[in-house]
mmCIF file of C-alpha atoms in Angstrom:
data_model
loop_
_atom_site.group_PDB
_atom_site.id
_atom_site.type_symbol
_atom_site.label_atom_id
_atom_site.label_comp_id
_atom_site.label_asym_id
_atom_site.label_seq_id
_atom_site.Cartn_x
_atom_site.Cartn_y
_atom_site.Cartn_z
ATOM 1 C CA UNK A 1 -21.727 -74.626 -118.141
ATOM 2 C CA UNK A 2 -23.510 -73.144 -115.119
ATOM 3 C CA UNK A 3 -21.593 -70.362 -113.367
ATOM 4 C CA UNK A 4 -20.398 -71.039 -109.865
ATOM 5 C CA UNK A 5 -21.278 -68.952 -106.846
ATOM 6 C CA UNK A 6 -17.963 -67.110 -106.760
ATOM 7 C CA UNK A 7 -18.609 -65.884 -110.295
ATOM 8 C CA UNK A 8 -22.133 -64.693 -109.563
ATOM 9 C CA UNK A 9 -21.838 -62.738 -106.312
ATOM 10 C CA UNK A 10 -19.394 -60.857 -104.180
ATOM 11 C CA UNK A 11 -16.618 -58.418 -104.986
ATOM 12 C CA UNK A 12 -15.901 -58.028 -108.666
ATOM 13 C CA UNK A 13 -19.090 -59.694 -109.911
ATOM 14 C CA UNK A 14 -21.284 -58.204 -112.625
ATOM 15 C CA UNK A 15 -24.250 -56.505 -110.937
ATOM 16 C CA UNK A 16 -26.678 -57.434 -113.730
ATOM 17 C CA UNK A 17 -25.753 -61.127 -113.512
ATOM 18 C CA UNK A 18 -25.799 -60.941 -109.717
ATOM 19 C CA UNK A 19 -29.324 -59.480 -109.690
ATOM 20 C CA UNK A 20 -30.576 -62.362 -111.850
ATOM 21 C CA UNK A 21 -28.891 -64.814 -109.493
ATOM 22 C CA UNK A 22 -30.290 -63.000 -106.431
ATOM 23 C CA UNK A 23 -33.802 -63.209 -107.837
ATOM 24 C CA UNK A 24 -33.432 -66.940 -108.455
ATOM 25 C CA UNK A 25 -32.430 -67.675 -104.871
ATOM 26 C CA UNK A 26 -35.253 -65.560 -103.425
ATOM 27 C CA UNK A 27 -33.657 -62.217 -102.520
ATOM 28 C CA UNK A 28 -36.428 -59.617 -102.260
ATOM 29 C CA UNK A 29 -36.345 -56.683 -104.702
ATOM 30 C CA UNK A 30 -32.769 -57.215 -105.900
ATOM 31 C CA UNK A 31 -33.040 -54.528 -108.579
ATOM 32 C CA UNK A 32 -33.587 -51.827 -105.940
ATOM 33 C CA UNK A 33 -30.434 -52.584 -103.969
ATOM 34 C CA UNK A 34 -27.044 -50.961 -104.607
ATOM 35 C CA UNK A 35 -24.062 -53.245 -105.136
ATOM 36 C CA UNK A 36 -22.818 -53.403 -101.529
ATOM 37 C CA UNK A 37 -26.289 -54.100 -100.097
ATOM 38 C CA UNK A 38 -26.992 -56.632 -102.824
ATOM 39 C CA UNK A 39 -23.793 -58.488 -101.945
ATOM 40 C CA UNK A 40 -24.852 -58.660 -98.310
ATOM 41 C CA UNK A 41 -28.429 -59.699 -99.158
ATOM 42 C CA UNK A 42 -27.144 -62.502 -101.414
ATOM 43 C CA UNK A 43 -24.715 -63.665 -98.717
ATOM 44 C CA UNK A 44 -27.458 -63.804 -96.084
ATOM 45 C CA UNK A 45 -29.866 -65.608 -98.407
ATOM 46 C CA UNK A 46 -27.217 -68.183 -99.301
ATOM 47 C CA UNK A 47 -26.644 -68.816 -95.591
ATOM 48 C CA UNK A 48 -30.399 -69.339 -95.115
ATOM 49 C CA UNK A 49 -30.441 -71.878 -97.945
ATOM 50 C CA UNK A 50 -27.262 -73.578 -96.789
ATOM 51 C CA UNK A 51 -25.673 -72.653 -100.123
ATOM 52 C CA UNK A 52 -21.896 -72.403 -100.074
ATOM 53 C CA UNK A 53 -19.216 -72.471 -102.733
ATOM 54 C CA UNK A 54 -18.751 -76.169 -101.914
ATOM 55 C CA UNK A 55 -22.300 -77.124 -102.828
ATOM 56 C CA UNK A 56 -22.645 -77.685 -106.546
ATOM 57 C CA UNK A 57 -25.330 -80.387 -106.761
ATOM 58 C CA UNK A 58 -28.403 -81.312 -104.761
ATOM 59 C CA UNK A 59 -26.663 -84.213 -102.976
ATOM 60 C CA UNK A 60 -24.692 -81.597 -101.016
ATOM 61 C CA UNK A 61 -27.887 -80.301 -99.393
ATOM 62 C CA UNK A 62 -29.748 -81.490 -96.300
ATOM 63 C CA UNK A 63 -33.431 -82.433 -96.537
ATOM 64 C CA UNK A 64 -34.450 -79.079 -95.051
ATOM 65 C CA UNK A 65 -32.340 -77.270 -97.631
ATOM 66 C CA UNK A 66 -33.734 -79.396 -100.475
ATOM 67 C CA UNK A 67 -37.265 -78.465 -99.435
ATOM 68 C CA UNK A 68 -36.599 -74.851 -100.469
ATOM 69 C CA UNK A 69 -35.402 -75.664 -103.973
ATOM 70 C CA UNK A 70 -38.731 -75.883 -105.812
ATOM 71 C CA UNK A 71 -40.270 -72.894 -104.012
ATOM 72 C CA UNK A 72 -37.243 -70.782 -104.886
ATOM 73 C CA UNK A 73 -37.499 -71.484 -108.607
ATOM 74 C CA UNK A 74 -38.310 -68.207 -110.312
ATOM 75 C CA UNK A 75 -41.635 -68.266 -112.228
ATOM 76 C CA UNK A 76 -39.919 -67.341 -115.462
ATOM 77 C CA UNK A 77 -36.873 -69.545 -115.034
ATOM 78 C CA UNK A 78 -35.708 -71.494 -118.084
ATOM 79 C CA UNK A 79 -37.875 -74.584 -118.680
ATOM 80 C CA UNK A 80 -36.900 -77.736 -120.548
ATOM 81 C CA UNK A 81 -38.486 -81.168 -121.057
ATOM 82 C CA UNK A 82 -36.880 -84.053 -119.199
ATOM 83 C CA UNK A 83 -37.474 -87.820 -119.077
ATOM 84 C CA UNK A 84 -35.990 -89.995 -116.363
ATOM 85 C CA UNK A 85 -36.541 -92.706 -113.771
ATOM 86 C CA UNK A 86 -37.633 -91.792 -110.263
ATOM 87 C CA UNK A 87 -35.233 -92.705 -107.460
ATOM 88 C CA UNK A 88 -36.559 -91.927 -103.961
ATOM 89 C CA UNK A 89 -34.712 -90.634 -100.913
ATOM 90 C CA UNK A 90 -35.578 -92.002 -97.489
ATOM 91 C CA UNK A 91 -37.085 -88.630 -96.488
ATOM 92 C CA UNK A 92 -39.821 -88.948 -99.136
ATOM 93 C CA UNK A 93 -38.436 -86.692 -101.860
ATOM 94 C CA UNK A 94 -36.168 -87.924 -104.643
ATOM 95 C CA UNK A 95 -34.618 -87.384 -108.046
ATOM 96 C CA UNK A 96 -35.182 -88.233 -111.687
ATOM 97 C CA UNK A 97 -32.210 -89.957 -113.317
ATOM 98 C CA UNK A 98 -31.858 -90.275 -117.081
ATOM 99 C CA UNK A 99 -29.104 -92.870 -116.642
ATOM 100 C CA UNK A 100 -30.127 -94.678 -113.429
ATOM 101 C CA UNK A 101 -26.812 -96.484 -112.960
ATOM 102 C CA UNK A 102 -24.351 -93.749 -113.923
ATOM 103 C CA UNK A 103 -22.919 -91.439 -111.261
ATOM 104 C CA UNK A 104 -23.851 -88.070 -112.780
ATOM 105 C CA UNK A 105 -25.367 -86.098 -109.868
ATOM 106 C CA UNK A 106 -25.215 -82.783 -111.705
ATOM 107 C CA UNK A 107 -27.666 -84.186 -114.275
ATOM 108 C CA UNK A 108 -30.284 -85.383 -111.758
ATOM 109 C CA UNK A 109 -33.575 -83.530 -111.365
ATOM 110 C CA UNK A 110 -34.967 -82.881 -107.905
ATOM 111 C CA UNK A 111 -38.545 -83.935 -107.057
ATOM 112 C CA UNK A 112 -40.075 -82.628 -103.833
ATOM 113 C CA UNK A 113 -41.831 -84.856 -101.297
ATOM 114 C CA UNK A 114 -45.080 -83.047 -102.059
ATOM 115 C CA UNK A 115 -44.774 -83.836 -105.777
ATOM 116 C CA UNK A 116 -43.940 -87.474 -105.003
ATOM 117 C CA UNK A 117 -46.978 -87.864 -102.737
ATOM 118 C CA UNK A 118 -49.333 -86.036 -105.098
ATOM 119 C CA UNK A 119 -48.389 -88.209 -108.094
ATOM 120 C CA UNK A 120 -48.016 -91.447 -106.120
ATOM 121 C CA UNK A 121 -44.495 -92.010 -107.467
ATOM 122 C CA UNK A 122 -42.603 -95.164 -106.525
ATOM 123 C CA UNK A 123 -39.060 -96.306 -107.281
ATOM 124 C CA UNK A 124 -38.461 -97.026 -110.955
ATOM 125 C CA UNK A 125 -41.325 -94.938 -112.321
ATOM 126 C CA UNK A 126 -40.606 -93.388 -115.711
ATOM 127 C CA UNK A 127 -41.388 -89.680 -115.476
ATOM 128 C CA UNK A 128 -41.627 -86.957 -118.105
ATOM 129 C CA UNK A 129 -42.047 -83.353 -117.079
ATOM 130 C CA UNK A 130 -40.954 -79.722 -117.291
ATOM 131 C CA UNK A 131 -37.724 -78.932 -115.490
ATOM 132 C CA UNK A 132 -36.512 -75.580 -114.228
ATOM 133 C CA UNK A 133 -33.017 -74.375 -113.270
ATOM 134 C CA UNK A 134 -32.373 -72.725 -109.906
ATOM 135 C CA UNK A 135 -29.440 -71.439 -107.826
ATOM 136 C CA UNK A 136 -27.416 -70.056 -110.670
ATOM 137 C CA UNK A 137 -28.514 -72.780 -113.093
ATOM 138 C CA UNK A 138 -26.736 -75.405 -110.994
ATOM 139 C CA UNK A 139 -29.742 -77.342 -109.696
ATOM 140 C CA UNK A 140 -32.548 -78.835 -111.777
ATOM 141 C CA UNK A 141 -36.023 -79.175 -110.272
ATOM 142 C CA UNK A 142 -39.235 -80.713 -111.561
ATOM 143 C CA UNK A 143 -41.685 -77.884 -112.189
ATOM 144 C CA UNK A 144 -44.534 -79.756 -113.845
ATOM 145 C CA UNK A 145 -45.279 -83.467 -114.203
ATOM 146 C CA UNK A 146 -46.648 -84.449 -117.608
ATOM 147 C CA UNK A 147 -46.397 -88.259 -117.957
ATOM 148 C CA UNK A 148 -46.019 -91.022 -115.393
ATOM 149 C CA UNK A 149 -45.175 -94.446 -116.843
ATOM 150 C CA UNK A 150 -46.177 -93.282 -120.330
ATOM 151 C CA UNK A 151 -49.645 -92.100 -119.213
ATOM 152 C CA UNK A 152 -50.668 -88.415 -119.145
ATOM 153 C CA UNK A 153 -51.138 -87.398 -115.518
ATOM 154 C CA UNK A 154 -54.453 -85.798 -116.442
ATOM 155 C CA UNK A 155 -55.858 -89.238 -117.374
ATOM 156 C CA UNK A 156 -54.504 -91.345 -114.512
ATOM 157 C CA UNK A 157 -57.238 -93.060 -112.497
ATOM 158 C CA UNK A 158 -55.098 -95.072 -110.106
ATOM 159 C CA UNK A 159 -52.562 -97.841 -110.334
ATOM 160 C CA UNK A 160 -52.011 -101.458 -109.365
ATOM 161 C CA UNK A 161 -48.494 -102.214 -108.193
ATOM 162 C CA UNK A 162 -46.618 -105.250 -109.488
ATOM 163 C CA UNK A 163 -46.893 -107.271 -106.289
ATOM 164 C CA UNK A 164 -50.688 -106.922 -106.445
ATOM 165 C CA UNK A 165 -51.051 -107.983 -110.091
ATOM 166 C CA UNK A 166 -52.673 -111.374 -110.591
ATOM 167 C CA UNK A 167 -50.307 -114.133 -111.765
ATOM 168 C CA UNK A 168 -51.068 -116.292 -114.814
ATOM 169 C CA UNK A 169 -49.520 -119.532 -116.033
ATOM 170 C CA UNK A 170 -46.663 -118.621 -118.415
ATOM 171 C CA UNK A 171 -47.258 -119.706 -122.007
ATOM 172 C CA UNK A 172 -45.203 -117.551 -124.397
ATOM 173 C CA UNK A 173 -41.771 -119.036 -125.388
ATOM 174 C CA UNK A 174 -38.832 -116.725 -124.827
ATOM 175 C CA UNK A 175 -36.928 -117.003 -128.088
ATOM 176 C CA UNK A 176 -33.333 -115.762 -128.024
ATOM 177 C CA UNK A 177 -31.478 -115.184 -131.297
ATOM 178 C CA UNK A 178 -28.004 -116.647 -130.816
ATOM 179 C CA UNK A 179 -25.506 -119.137 -132.251
ATOM 180 C CA UNK A 180 -24.230 -119.967 -128.764
ATOM 181 C CA UNK A 181 -24.897 -123.686 -128.191
ATOM 182 C CA UNK A 182 -25.773 -123.210 -124.518
ATOM 183 C CA UNK A 183 -28.341 -120.582 -125.452
ATOM 184 C CA UNK A 184 -29.838 -122.934 -128.025
ATOM 185 C CA UNK A 185 -30.151 -125.632 -125.342
ATOM 186 C CA UNK A 186 -31.916 -123.104 -123.151
ATOM 187 C CA UNK A 187 -34.517 -122.218 -125.762
ATOM 188 C CA UNK A 188 -34.921 -125.562 -127.589
ATOM 189 C CA UNK A 189 -34.709 -128.081 -124.762
ATOM 190 C CA UNK A 190 -35.330 -126.273 -121.466
ATOM 191 C CA UNK A 191 -38.138 -124.363 -123.241
ATOM 192 C CA UNK A 192 -37.844 -121.112 -121.300
ATOM 193 C CA UNK A 193 -41.068 -119.076 -121.321
ATOM 194 C CA UNK A 194 -41.774 -115.550 -120.150
ATOM 195 C CA UNK A 195 -42.479 -115.362 -116.444
ATOM 196 C CA UNK A 196 -40.092 -118.144 -115.449
ATOM 197 C CA UNK A 197 -36.546 -118.235 -114.058
ATOM 198 C CA UNK A 198 -33.598 -120.369 -115.131
ATOM 199 C CA UNK A 199 -30.057 -120.868 -113.842
ATOM 200 C CA UNK A 200 -27.106 -121.853 -116.054
ATOM 201 C CA UNK A 201 -24.127 -122.649 -113.866
ATOM 202 C CA UNK A 202 -21.036 -124.817 -113.479
ATOM 203 C CA UNK A 203 -19.230 -126.894 -110.874
ATOM 204 C CA UNK A 204 -15.833 -126.258 -112.473
ATOM 205 C CA UNK A 205 -13.813 -123.030 -112.577
ATOM 206 C CA UNK A 206 -12.595 -123.973 -116.047
ATOM 207 C CA UNK A 207 -16.074 -123.197 -117.395
ATOM 208 C CA UNK A 208 -15.965 -119.522 -116.370
ATOM 209 C CA UNK A 209 -15.117 -118.213 -119.892
ATOM 210 C CA UNK A 210 -17.970 -120.296 -121.354
ATOM 211 C CA UNK A 211 -20.461 -118.933 -118.814
ATOM 212 C CA UNK A 212 -19.309 -115.337 -119.309
ATOM 213 C CA UNK A 213 -19.658 -115.598 -123.074
ATOM 214 C CA UNK A 214 -23.046 -117.266 -122.708
ATOM 215 C CA UNK A 215 -24.320 -114.397 -120.532
ATOM 216 C CA UNK A 216 -23.157 -111.842 -123.112
ATOM 217 C CA UNK A 217 -24.687 -113.833 -125.994
ATOM 218 C CA UNK A 218 -28.000 -114.073 -124.153
ATOM 219 C CA UNK A 219 -28.054 -110.296 -123.685
ATOM 220 C CA UNK A 220 -27.159 -109.741 -127.345
ATOM 221 C CA UNK A 221 -29.765 -112.259 -128.504
ATOM 222 C CA UNK A 222 -32.485 -110.659 -126.395
ATOM 223 C CA UNK A 223 -31.684 -107.249 -127.880
ATOM 224 C CA UNK A 224 -32.369 -108.734 -131.313
ATOM 225 C CA UNK A 225 -35.458 -110.794 -130.532
ATOM 226 C CA UNK A 226 -37.196 -109.826 -127.284
ATOM 227 C CA UNK A 227 -40.219 -107.568 -127.548
ATOM 228 C CA UNK A 228 -39.787 -105.814 -124.236
ATOM 229 C CA UNK A 229 -37.219 -104.243 -121.921
ATOM 230 C CA UNK A 230 -33.903 -106.037 -121.379
ATOM 231 C CA UNK A 231 -31.913 -105.536 -118.171
ATOM 232 C CA UNK A 232 -28.477 -106.841 -117.240
ATOM 233 C CA UNK A 233 -26.178 -107.214 -114.248
ATOM 234 C CA UNK A 234 -22.580 -108.232 -114.950
ATOM 235 C CA UNK A 235 -19.678 -108.574 -112.523
ATOM 236 C CA UNK A 236 -15.999 -109.339 -113.083
ATOM 237 C CA UNK A 237 -16.105 -110.040 -116.817
ATOM 238 C CA UNK A 238 -12.865 -111.046 -118.533
ATOM 239 C CA UNK A 239 -11.276 -111.536 -121.943
ATOM 240 C CA UNK A 240 -13.397 -111.752 -125.077
ATOM 241 C CA UNK A 241 -16.663 -111.640 -123.128
ATOM 242 C CA UNK A 242 -15.713 -108.283 -121.613
ATOM 243 C CA UNK A 243 -14.892 -106.891 -125.063
ATOM 244 C CA UNK A 244 -18.148 -108.208 -126.550
ATOM 245 C CA UNK A 245 -20.150 -106.726 -123.678
ATOM 246 C CA UNK A 246 -18.790 -103.197 -123.989
ATOM 247 C CA UNK A 247 -20.838 -102.110 -127.044
ATOM 248 C CA UNK A 248 -23.990 -103.628 -125.518
ATOM 249 C CA UNK A 249 -23.971 -101.480 -122.399
ATOM 250 C CA UNK A 250 -27.151 -99.455 -121.995
ATOM 251 C CA UNK A 251 -26.848 -96.939 -119.131
ATOM 252 C CA UNK A 252 -30.600 -97.094 -118.542
ATOM 253 C CA UNK A 253 -30.734 -100.849 -118.010
ATOM 254 C CA UNK A 254 -27.316 -102.519 -117.603
ATOM 255 C CA UNK A 255 -24.989 -102.502 -114.584
ATOM 256 C CA UNK A 256 -21.352 -103.478 -115.105
ATOM 257 C CA UNK A 257 -19.281 -103.893 -111.918
ATOM 258 C CA UNK A 258 -21.634 -101.453 -110.246
ATOM 259 C CA UNK A 259 -22.757 -100.708 -106.727
ATOM 260 C CA UNK A 260 -24.724 -103.688 -105.409
ATOM 261 C CA UNK A 261 -27.103 -101.340 -103.634
ATOM 262 C CA UNK A 262 -28.400 -100.483 -107.122
ATOM 263 C CA UNK A 263 -29.599 -104.036 -107.778
ATOM 264 C CA UNK A 264 -32.886 -103.697 -105.818
ATOM 265 C CA UNK A 265 -33.595 -100.487 -107.750
ATOM 266 C CA UNK A 266 -33.185 -102.357 -111.046
ATOM 267 C CA UNK A 267 -35.734 -104.898 -109.829
ATOM 268 C CA UNK A 268 -38.165 -102.054 -109.138
ATOM 269 C CA UNK A 269 -37.615 -100.741 -112.671
ATOM 270 C CA UNK A 270 -38.455 -104.188 -114.035
ATOM 271 C CA UNK A 271 -41.663 -104.268 -112.004
ATOM 272 C CA UNK A 272 -42.698 -100.846 -113.289
ATOM 273 C CA UNK A 273 -42.152 -102.097 -116.841
ATOM 274 C CA UNK A 274 -44.564 -104.989 -116.316
ATOM 275 C CA UNK A 275 -47.077 -102.620 -114.721
ATOM 276 C CA UNK A 276 -47.016 -100.636 -117.979
ATOM 277 C CA UNK A 277 -47.778 -103.834 -119.899
ATOM 278 C CA UNK A 278 -44.226 -104.201 -121.227
ATOM 279 C CA UNK A 279 -42.492 -107.561 -120.594
ATOM 280 C CA UNK A 280 -39.112 -107.434 -118.858
ATOM 281 C CA UNK A 281 -36.213 -109.867 -118.684
ATOM 282 C CA UNK A 282 -32.993 -109.721 -116.677
ATOM 283 C CA UNK A 283 -29.693 -111.433 -117.520
ATOM 284 C CA UNK A 284 -27.582 -111.737 -114.359
ATOM 285 C CA UNK A 285 -23.943 -112.801 -114.270
ATOM 286 C CA UNK A 286 -22.927 -112.225 -110.651
ATOM 287 C CA UNK A 287 -21.770 -115.589 -109.267
ATOM 288 C CA UNK A 288 -21.034 -114.269 -105.756
ATOM 289 C CA UNK A 289 -24.279 -112.317 -105.302
ATOM 290 C CA UNK A 290 -27.563 -113.484 -103.801
ATOM 291 C CA UNK A 291 -30.113 -112.811 -106.557
ATOM 292 C CA UNK A 292 -32.998 -114.656 -104.926
ATOM 293 C CA UNK A 293 -35.087 -111.449 -104.810
ATOM 294 C CA UNK A 294 -35.043 -111.336 -108.618
ATOM 295 C CA UNK A 295 -35.920 -115.020 -108.884
ATOM 296 C CA UNK A 296 -38.775 -114.764 -106.379
ATOM 297 C CA UNK A 297 -40.272 -111.818 -108.262
ATOM 298 C CA UNK A 298 -40.708 -113.607 -111.624
ATOM 299 C CA UNK A 299 -44.302 -113.702 -112.773
ATOM 300 C CA UNK A 300 -46.501 -113.707 -115.850
ATOM 301 C CA UNK A 301 -49.462 -111.339 -115.723
ATOM 302 C CA UNK A 302 -52.369 -110.857 -118.084
ATOM 303 C CA UNK A 303 -50.453 -108.353 -120.209
ATOM 304 C CA UNK A 304 -46.724 -108.902 -119.588
ATOM 305 C CA UNK A 305 -44.143 -110.950 -117.700
ATOM 306 C CA UNK A 306 -40.945 -110.675 -115.701
ATOM 307 C CA UNK A 307 -38.283 -113.289 -116.535
ATOM 308 C CA UNK A 308 -34.889 -113.874 -114.936
ATOM 309 C CA UNK A 309 -31.900 -115.723 -116.444
ATOM 310 C CA UNK A 310 -29.103 -116.345 -113.934
ATOM 311 C CA UNK A 311 -25.696 -117.360 -115.326
ATOM 312 C CA UNK A 312 -23.079 -118.540 -112.849
ATOM 313 C CA UNK A 313 -23.667 -119.039 -109.147
ATOM 314 C CA UNK A 314 -26.351 -121.345 -107.831
ATOM 315 C CA UNK A 315 -29.903 -120.484 -106.908
ATOM 316 C CA UNK A 316 -33.271 -122.215 -106.889
ATOM 317 C CA UNK A 317 -35.020 -121.512 -110.195
ATOM 318 C CA UNK A 318 -37.767 -122.997 -112.388
ATOM 319 C CA UNK A 319 -35.185 -124.350 -114.827
ATOM 320 C CA UNK A 320 -31.599 -125.477 -114.422
ATOM 321 C CA UNK A 321 -28.562 -126.402 -116.511
ATOM 322 C CA UNK A 322 -25.280 -127.476 -114.879
ATOM 323 C CA UNK A 323 -22.028 -127.699 -116.852
ATOM 324 C CA UNK A 324 -18.833 -129.467 -115.779
ATOM 325 C CA UNK A 325 -15.635 -129.045 -117.797
ATOM 326 C CA UNK A 326 -17.625 -128.043 -120.880
ATOM 327 C CA UNK A 327 -20.036 -130.984 -120.594
ATOM 328 C CA UNK A 328 -23.723 -130.577 -119.766
ATOM 329 C CA UNK A 329 -24.922 -132.880 -116.981
ATOM 330 C CA UNK A 330 -28.084 -134.353 -118.510
ATOM 331 C CA UNK A 331 -29.508 -135.702 -115.243
ATOM 332 C CA UNK A 332 -29.404 -132.168 -113.802
ATOM 333 C CA UNK A 333 -31.431 -130.576 -116.613
ATOM 334 C CA UNK A 334 -34.752 -129.140 -115.458
ATOM 335 C CA UNK A 335 -37.273 -127.579 -117.826
ATOM 336 C CA UNK A 336 -38.187 -123.925 -117.387
ATOM 337 C CA UNK A 337 -41.277 -124.195 -119.576
ATOM 338 C CA UNK A 338 -44.960 -124.446 -118.756
ATOM 339 C CA UNK A 339 -45.832 -126.885 -115.990
ATOM 340 C CA UNK A 340 -48.575 -128.418 -118.135
ATOM 341 C CA UNK A 341 -46.408 -128.866 -121.261
ATOM 342 C CA UNK A 342 -45.922 -132.646 -121.862
ATOM 343 C CA UNK A 343 -43.341 -132.005 -124.585
ATOM 344 C CA UNK A 344 -40.799 -130.458 -122.202
ATOM 345 C CA UNK A 345 -40.273 -133.744 -120.377
ATOM 346 C CA UNK A 346 -40.117 -135.687 -123.655
ATOM 347 C CA UNK A 347 -37.370 -133.362 -124.891
ATOM 348 C CA UNK A 348 -35.307 -134.095 -121.799
ATOM 349 C CA UNK A 349 -35.859 -137.854 -122.096
ATOM 350 C CA UNK A 350 -34.249 -137.864 -125.564
ATOM 351 C CA UNK A 351 -30.924 -136.850 -124.007
ATOM 352 C CA UNK A 352 -29.575 -140.143 -122.656
ATOM 353 C CA UNK A 353 -26.054 -139.141 -121.664
ATOM 354 C CA UNK A 354 -23.903 -136.135 -120.813
ATOM 355 C CA UNK A 355 -22.276 -134.258 -123.652
ATOM 356 C CA UNK A 356 -21.072 -130.890 -124.856
ATOM 357 C CA UNK A 357 -23.764 -128.402 -125.823
ATOM 358 C CA UNK A 358 -23.051 -129.044 -129.514
ATOM 359 C CA UNK A 359 -23.349 -132.831 -129.057
ATOM 360 C CA UNK A 360 -26.666 -132.534 -127.222
ATOM 361 C CA UNK A 361 -28.053 -130.224 -129.884
ATOM 362 C CA UNK A 362 -27.081 -132.714 -132.590
ATOM 363 C CA UNK A 363 -28.683 -135.578 -130.659
ATOM 364 C CA UNK A 364 -31.816 -133.543 -130.151
ATOM 365 C CA UNK A 365 -32.014 -132.722 -133.868
ATOM 366 C CA UNK A 366 -31.455 -136.334 -134.909
ATOM 367 C CA UNK A 367 -34.195 -137.624 -132.569
ATOM 368 C CA UNK A 368 -36.695 -135.150 -133.991
ATOM 369 C CA UNK A 369 -38.246 -132.137 -132.370
#
């Protein structure tokens, strides 16, 4: 554990440890100063940096104070490799976060505005670089950038952001391994393909447990079958669904009852994934949240796709399934497949009347695929 300021300087501190600390925060010639003068020099330097005993992570510092962090890193300070996702501050600098949606400020790595501008970093970028420790090993700073979105920085020749990538007609089916009947309807009848959006919702509160379990089963099934990055947003889960979700939580890509201000950042992470040529899919169970930004962003590109599956709530999507008291409303079914696929409409026409998911699957199987 990093030593705190009160252990490194002032009366009673070890002069050898204090000299190392003084050097790290930029005190000139600390080895030449006697103890009393060294104490005073450290105190004055800490005042210049805005460093007090109450500041133990970089979020305690102002922008002006953060600007001094990288320059004050000693040339021979301890270096370690670090991989994380870039999260910008409004002033232009930012941090790397290994677990983007966990509140662990002491683990975040500071990136200066100059480094951000030089590398062209944007929110959600995956960054690998050398990290140094400063200010008594309390603050981590990026010393050297090595990889940006899996590419060596020495070989980068520019980038095309997600919003500027050309869109293609989706064609690859999004198979989801699951025994959940609603999920099987989604894949077999609504024919969800990568680069589309679909909403599975209900008009009855009694269906909440079914929708919650369906959202969890979709996430679990994607983990087993999807060849890309899987993201999730879950709010107010209950009962068995909450228990089943717990072991599936990935701090890099799943938000459970989190801060809603983090949702736009997750969308940026999904876009960066597609930019790297890796397909992304989000499972969203947040009935009281406007997720239209996610839905509007769906797209298939030449190399990857962004897909969104909304469970609960109501939003305009490419595909739709509405459930009432455990029964699927057949007339409300809308395919989420390719627009030029004649089989999608034929699949829907085979379902003549409302029924439970199991009944519709049986009818679909009996009528032939």
